[in-house]
Short mmCIF file of C-alpha atoms in Angstrom, two decimals:
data_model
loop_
_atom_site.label_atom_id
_atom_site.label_comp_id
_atom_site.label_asym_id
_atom_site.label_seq_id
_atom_site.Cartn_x
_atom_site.Cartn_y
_atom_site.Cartn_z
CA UNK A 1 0.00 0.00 0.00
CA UNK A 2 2.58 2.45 1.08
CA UNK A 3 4.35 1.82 -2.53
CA UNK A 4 1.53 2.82 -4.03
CA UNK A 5 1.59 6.38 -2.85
CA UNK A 6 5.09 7.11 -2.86
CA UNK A 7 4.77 8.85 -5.68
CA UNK A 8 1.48 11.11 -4.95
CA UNK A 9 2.79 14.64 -4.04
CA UNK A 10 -0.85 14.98 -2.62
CA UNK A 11 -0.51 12.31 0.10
CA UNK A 12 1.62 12.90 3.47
CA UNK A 13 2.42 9.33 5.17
CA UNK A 14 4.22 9.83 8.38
CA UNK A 15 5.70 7.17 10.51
CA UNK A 16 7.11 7.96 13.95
CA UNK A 17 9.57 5.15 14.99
CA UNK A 18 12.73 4.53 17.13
CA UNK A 19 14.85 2.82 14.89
CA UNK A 20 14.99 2.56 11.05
CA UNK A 21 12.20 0.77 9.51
CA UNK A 22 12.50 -3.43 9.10
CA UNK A 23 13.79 -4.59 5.94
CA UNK A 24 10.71 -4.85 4.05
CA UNK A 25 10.55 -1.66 4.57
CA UNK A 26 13.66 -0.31 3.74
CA UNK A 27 12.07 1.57 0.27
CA UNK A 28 11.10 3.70 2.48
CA UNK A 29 14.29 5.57 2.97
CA UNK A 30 15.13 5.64 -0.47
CA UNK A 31 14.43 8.88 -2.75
CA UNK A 32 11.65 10.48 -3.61
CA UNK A 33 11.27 9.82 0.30
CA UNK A 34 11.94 12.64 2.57
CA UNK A 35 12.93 11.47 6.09
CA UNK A 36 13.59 14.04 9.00
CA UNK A 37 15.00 12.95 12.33
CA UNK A 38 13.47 15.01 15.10
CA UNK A 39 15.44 14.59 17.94
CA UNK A 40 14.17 15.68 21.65
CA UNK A 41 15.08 18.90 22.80
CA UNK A 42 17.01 19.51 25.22
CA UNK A 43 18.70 22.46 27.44
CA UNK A 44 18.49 26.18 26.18
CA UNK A 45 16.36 25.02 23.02
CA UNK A 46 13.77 22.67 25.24
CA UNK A 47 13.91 26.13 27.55
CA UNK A 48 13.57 28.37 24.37
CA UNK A 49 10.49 25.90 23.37
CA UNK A 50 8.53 26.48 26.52
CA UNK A 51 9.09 30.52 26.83
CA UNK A 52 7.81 30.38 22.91
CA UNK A 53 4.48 28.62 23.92
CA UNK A 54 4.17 29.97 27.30
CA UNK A 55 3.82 33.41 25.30
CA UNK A 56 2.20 32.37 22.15
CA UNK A 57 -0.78 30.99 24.46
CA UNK A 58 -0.66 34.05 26.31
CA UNK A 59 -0.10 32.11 30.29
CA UNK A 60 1.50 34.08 33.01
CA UNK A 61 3.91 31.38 34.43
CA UNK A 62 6.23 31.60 37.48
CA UNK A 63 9.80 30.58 37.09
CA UNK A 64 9.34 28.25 39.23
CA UNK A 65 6.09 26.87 38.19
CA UNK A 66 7.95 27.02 34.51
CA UNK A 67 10.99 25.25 35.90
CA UNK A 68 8.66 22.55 37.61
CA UNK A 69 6.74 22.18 33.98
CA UNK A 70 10.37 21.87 32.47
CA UNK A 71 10.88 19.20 34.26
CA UNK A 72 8.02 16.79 34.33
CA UNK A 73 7.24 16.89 30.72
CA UNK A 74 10.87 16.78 29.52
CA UNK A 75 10.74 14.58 26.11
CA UNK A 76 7.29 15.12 25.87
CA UNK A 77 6.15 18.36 23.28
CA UNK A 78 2.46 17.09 23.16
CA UNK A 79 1.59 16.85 26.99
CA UNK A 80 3.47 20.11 27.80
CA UNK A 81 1.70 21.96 24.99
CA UNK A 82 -1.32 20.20 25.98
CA UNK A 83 -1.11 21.38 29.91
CA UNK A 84 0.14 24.99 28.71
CA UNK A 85 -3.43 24.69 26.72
CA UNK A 86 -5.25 24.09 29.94
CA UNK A 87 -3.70 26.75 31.63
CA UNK A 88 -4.57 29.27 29.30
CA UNK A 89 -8.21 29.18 30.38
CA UNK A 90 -7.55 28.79 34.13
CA UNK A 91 -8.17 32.83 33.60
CA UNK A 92 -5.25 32.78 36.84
CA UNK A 93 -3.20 35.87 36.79
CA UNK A 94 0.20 33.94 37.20
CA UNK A 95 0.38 30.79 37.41
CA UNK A 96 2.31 28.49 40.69
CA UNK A 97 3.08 24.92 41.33
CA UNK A 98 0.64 24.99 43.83
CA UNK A 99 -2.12 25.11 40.50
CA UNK A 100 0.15 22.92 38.57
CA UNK A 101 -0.25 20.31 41.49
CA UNK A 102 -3.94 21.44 41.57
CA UNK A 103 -4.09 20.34 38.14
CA UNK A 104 -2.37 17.15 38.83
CA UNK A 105 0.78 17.70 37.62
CA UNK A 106 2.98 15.35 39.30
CA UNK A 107 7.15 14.33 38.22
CA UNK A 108 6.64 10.43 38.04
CA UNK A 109 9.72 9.15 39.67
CA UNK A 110 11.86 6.29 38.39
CA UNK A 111 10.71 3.02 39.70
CA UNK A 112 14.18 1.50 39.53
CA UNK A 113 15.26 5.17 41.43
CA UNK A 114 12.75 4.22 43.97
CA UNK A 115 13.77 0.38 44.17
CA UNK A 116 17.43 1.83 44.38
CA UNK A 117 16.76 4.09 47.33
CA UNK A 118 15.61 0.81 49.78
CA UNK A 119 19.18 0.00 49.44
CA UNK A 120 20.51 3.53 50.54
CA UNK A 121 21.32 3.92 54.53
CA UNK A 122 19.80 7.08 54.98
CA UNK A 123 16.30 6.74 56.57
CA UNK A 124 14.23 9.28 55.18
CA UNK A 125 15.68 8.26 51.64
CA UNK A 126 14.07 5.02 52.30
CA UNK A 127 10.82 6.20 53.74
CA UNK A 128 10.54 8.58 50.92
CA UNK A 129 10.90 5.23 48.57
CA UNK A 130 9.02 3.00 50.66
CA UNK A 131 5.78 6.00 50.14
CA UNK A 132 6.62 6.55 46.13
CA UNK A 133 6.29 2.72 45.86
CA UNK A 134 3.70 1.91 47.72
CA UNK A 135 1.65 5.12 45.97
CA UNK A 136 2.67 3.75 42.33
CA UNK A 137 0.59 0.75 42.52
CA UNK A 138 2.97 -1.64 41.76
CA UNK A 139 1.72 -4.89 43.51
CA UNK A 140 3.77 -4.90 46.45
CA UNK A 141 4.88 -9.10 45.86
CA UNK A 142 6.75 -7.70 42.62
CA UNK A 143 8.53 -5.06 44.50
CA UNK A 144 9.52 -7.30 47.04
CA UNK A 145 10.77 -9.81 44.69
CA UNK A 146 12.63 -7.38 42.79
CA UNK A 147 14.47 -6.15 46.18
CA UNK A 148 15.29 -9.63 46.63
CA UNK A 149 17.29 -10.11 43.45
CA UNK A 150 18.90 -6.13 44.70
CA UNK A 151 19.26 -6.97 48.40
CA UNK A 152 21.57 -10.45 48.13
CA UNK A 153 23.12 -9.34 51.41
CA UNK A 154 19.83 -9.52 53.00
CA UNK A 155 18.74 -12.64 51.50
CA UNK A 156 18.43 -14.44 55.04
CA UNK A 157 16.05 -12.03 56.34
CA UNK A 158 14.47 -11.53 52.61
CA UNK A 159 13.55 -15.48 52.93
CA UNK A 160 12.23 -14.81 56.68
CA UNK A 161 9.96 -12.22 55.14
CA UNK A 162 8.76 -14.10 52.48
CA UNK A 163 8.14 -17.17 54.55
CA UNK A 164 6.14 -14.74 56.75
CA UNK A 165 3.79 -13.85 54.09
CA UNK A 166 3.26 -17.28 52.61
CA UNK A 167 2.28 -18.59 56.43
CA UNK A 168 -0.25 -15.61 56.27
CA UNK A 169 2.09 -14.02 59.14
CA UNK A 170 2.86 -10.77 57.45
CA UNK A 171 1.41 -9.11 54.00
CA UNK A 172 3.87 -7.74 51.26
CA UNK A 173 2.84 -4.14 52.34
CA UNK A 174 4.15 -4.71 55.84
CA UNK A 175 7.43 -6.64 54.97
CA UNK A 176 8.38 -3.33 52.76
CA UNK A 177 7.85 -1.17 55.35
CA UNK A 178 10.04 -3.39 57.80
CA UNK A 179 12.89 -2.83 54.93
CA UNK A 180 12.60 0.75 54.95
CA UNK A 181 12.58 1.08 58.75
CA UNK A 182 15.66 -1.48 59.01
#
């Protein structure tokens, strides 16, 4: 089908992928084709981006706020636009993370970050894990299981725990808090 058209000035075929296309394919890169690579931005142009919509939509933004935005949607053009969209008819006068939050704009934290800071021997590193995990809805087995393949030098007490839970003794829930506290 797509062979078809190559040829018809009139018709616009795009196809957003990773890598290059699979053999079969591979006409696809060939001439009268026109492929672009658009990479993410990044730095003073992904800054640049936002200060360009921020105005063009006409939003009073905070530095902060705008830093906050930066952040959360970085690699993502479509949500941030999106969001900026929303906040255009919020009719605020500036807007603060407080309305961002409001709006439920939230930075999703890395779940391997999170798994990473039960091994860390700071305390409220841990607790602040032990509350991102438990609020991602990750079943809490699969977590545990997971800090059992990071945790080797815990593996005794790791196979206490889990023993525990099979005998009905202890749910997963409880176990991870244990972790963090220990």
């Amino acid at each position: 089908m797509l062979k078809e058209v190559l040829d018809n000035k009139e018709i616009t075929v795009l196809i957003s992928e990773k890598d290059k296309p699979v053999k079969a394919l591979d006409f696809l890169r060939k001439k009268p084709v026109l492929a672009q690579e658009f990479e993410f931005l990044e730095g003073a142009e992904w800054d640049s981006f936002i200060l360009r919509e921020v105005k063009r939509l006409g939003v009073k933004i905070t530095p902060t706020a705008l830093r906050f935005l930066a952040s959360v949607y970085q690699k993502n053009t479509w949500s941030l636009v999106t969001e900026l969209e929303k906040m255009a008819g919020l009719n605020k006068e500036v807007i603060e993370v407080k309305d961002l939050e409001d709006l439920g704009v939230a930075e999703v934290p890395s779940f391997w970050g999170l798994i990473l800071g039960f091994k860390s021997r700071n305390l409220p590193q841990k607790l602040w894990a032990l509350e991102k995990v438990l609020g991602s809805h990750e079943p809490s087995a699969k977590v545990f299981n997971i800090l059992a393949y990071q945790l080797p030098d815990r593996l005794q007490d790791l196979a206490r725990y889990d023993l525990m839970v099979k005998s009905g003794k202890l749910e997963y829930d409880e176990v991870l808090v244990d972790l963090a506290l220990r």
